[in-house]
Short mmCIF file of C-alpha atoms in Angstrom, two decimals:
data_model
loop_
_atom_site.label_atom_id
_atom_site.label_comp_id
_atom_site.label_asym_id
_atom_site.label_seq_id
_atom_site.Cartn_x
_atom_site.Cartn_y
_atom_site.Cartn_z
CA UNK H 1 0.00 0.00 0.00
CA UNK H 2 1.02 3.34 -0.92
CA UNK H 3 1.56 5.83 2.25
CA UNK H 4 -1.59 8.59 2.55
CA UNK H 5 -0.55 11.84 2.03
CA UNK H 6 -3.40 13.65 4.44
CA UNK H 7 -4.17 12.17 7.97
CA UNK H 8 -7.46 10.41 8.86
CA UNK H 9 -9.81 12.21 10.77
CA UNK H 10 -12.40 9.72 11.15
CA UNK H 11 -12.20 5.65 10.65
CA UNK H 12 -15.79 3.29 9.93
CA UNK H 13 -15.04 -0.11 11.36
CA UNK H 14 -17.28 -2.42 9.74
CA UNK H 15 -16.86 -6.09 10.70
CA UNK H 16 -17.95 -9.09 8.13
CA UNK H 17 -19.83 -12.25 9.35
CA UNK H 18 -23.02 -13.97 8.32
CA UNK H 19 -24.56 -10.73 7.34
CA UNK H 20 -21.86 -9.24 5.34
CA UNK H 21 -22.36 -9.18 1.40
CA UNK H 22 -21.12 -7.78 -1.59
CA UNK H 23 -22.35 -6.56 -5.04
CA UNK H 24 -21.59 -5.54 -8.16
CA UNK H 25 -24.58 -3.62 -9.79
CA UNK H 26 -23.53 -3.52 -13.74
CA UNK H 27 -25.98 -0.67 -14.98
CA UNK H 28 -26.04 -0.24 -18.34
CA UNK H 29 -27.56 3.61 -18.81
CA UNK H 30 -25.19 4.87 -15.78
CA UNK H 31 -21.86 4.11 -13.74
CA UNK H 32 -21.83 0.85 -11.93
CA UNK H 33 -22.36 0.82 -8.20
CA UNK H 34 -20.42 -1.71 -5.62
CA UNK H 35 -22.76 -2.11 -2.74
CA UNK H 36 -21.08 -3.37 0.36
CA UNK H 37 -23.63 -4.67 3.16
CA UNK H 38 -22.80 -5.23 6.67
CA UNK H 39 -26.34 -5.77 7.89
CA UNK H 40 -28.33 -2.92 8.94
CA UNK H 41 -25.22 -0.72 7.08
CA UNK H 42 -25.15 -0.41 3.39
CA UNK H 43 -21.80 1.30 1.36
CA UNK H 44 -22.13 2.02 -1.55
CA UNK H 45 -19.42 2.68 -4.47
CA UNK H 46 -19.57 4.78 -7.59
CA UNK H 47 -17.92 7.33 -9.32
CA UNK H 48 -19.08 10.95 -9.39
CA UNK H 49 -19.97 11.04 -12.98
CA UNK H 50 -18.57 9.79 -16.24
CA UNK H 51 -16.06 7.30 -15.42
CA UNK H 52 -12.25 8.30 -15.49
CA UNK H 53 -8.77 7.13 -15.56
CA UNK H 54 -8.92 7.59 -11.98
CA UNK H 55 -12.04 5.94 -11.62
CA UNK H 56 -10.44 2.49 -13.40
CA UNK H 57 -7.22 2.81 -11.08
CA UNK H 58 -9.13 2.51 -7.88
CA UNK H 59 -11.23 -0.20 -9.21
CA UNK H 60 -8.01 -2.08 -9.78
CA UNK H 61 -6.58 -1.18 -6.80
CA UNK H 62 -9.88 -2.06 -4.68
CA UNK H 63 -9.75 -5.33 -6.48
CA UNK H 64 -5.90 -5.95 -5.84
CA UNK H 65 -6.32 -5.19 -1.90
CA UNK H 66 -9.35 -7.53 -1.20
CA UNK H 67 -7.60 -9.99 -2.97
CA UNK H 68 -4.51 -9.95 -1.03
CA UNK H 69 -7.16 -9.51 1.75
CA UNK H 70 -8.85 -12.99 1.24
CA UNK H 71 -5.60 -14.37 0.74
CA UNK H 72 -4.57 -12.71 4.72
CA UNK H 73 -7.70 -14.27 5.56
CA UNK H 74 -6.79 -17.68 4.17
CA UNK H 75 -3.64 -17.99 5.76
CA UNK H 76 -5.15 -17.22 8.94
CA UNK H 77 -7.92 -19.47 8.75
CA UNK H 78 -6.09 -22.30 7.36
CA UNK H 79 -2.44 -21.38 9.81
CA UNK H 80 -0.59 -21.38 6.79
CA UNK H 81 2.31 -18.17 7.23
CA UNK H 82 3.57 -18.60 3.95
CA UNK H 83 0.28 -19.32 2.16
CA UNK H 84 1.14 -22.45 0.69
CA UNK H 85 -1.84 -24.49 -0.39
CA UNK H 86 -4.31 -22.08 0.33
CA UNK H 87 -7.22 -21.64 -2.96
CA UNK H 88 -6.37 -18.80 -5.38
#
């Protein structure tokens, strides 16, 4: 991960477990939205308009940190600390 350049002010903890879900909603008249449910809390993710360069490079990198994400999760679940034989 690349190192933030302003500080936080303000973290949302949201914890996953037989509740959690996500979404992809692939509209086909407007942007796509990502919905991310945790129960009685819904985020949702979209661009602000016409989707840019920008837009695709968070996509990617959303996609590239949940997958190293399940793959954290894997190893944990499985006690595997090099990740060997854990589903790609």
């Amino acid at each position: 991960m690349t190192r933030r350049r302003t500080p936080r002010n303000s973290v949302i903890r949201l914890t996953t477990g037989h509740a959690a879900r996500t979404m992809n909603h692939p509209f086909t008249r407007r942007e796509p939205v990502l919905a991310l449910d945790f129960g009685a809390t819904s985020v949702l993710v979209t661009t602000s308009g016409p989707v840019t360069v920008e837009d695709l490079e968070f996509a990617r990198q959303l996609a590239r940190e949940a997958h190293r994400f399940a793959r954290s999760l894997e190893r944990s679940f499985y006690g595997l600390s090099d990740g060997k034989g854990v589903a790609a």
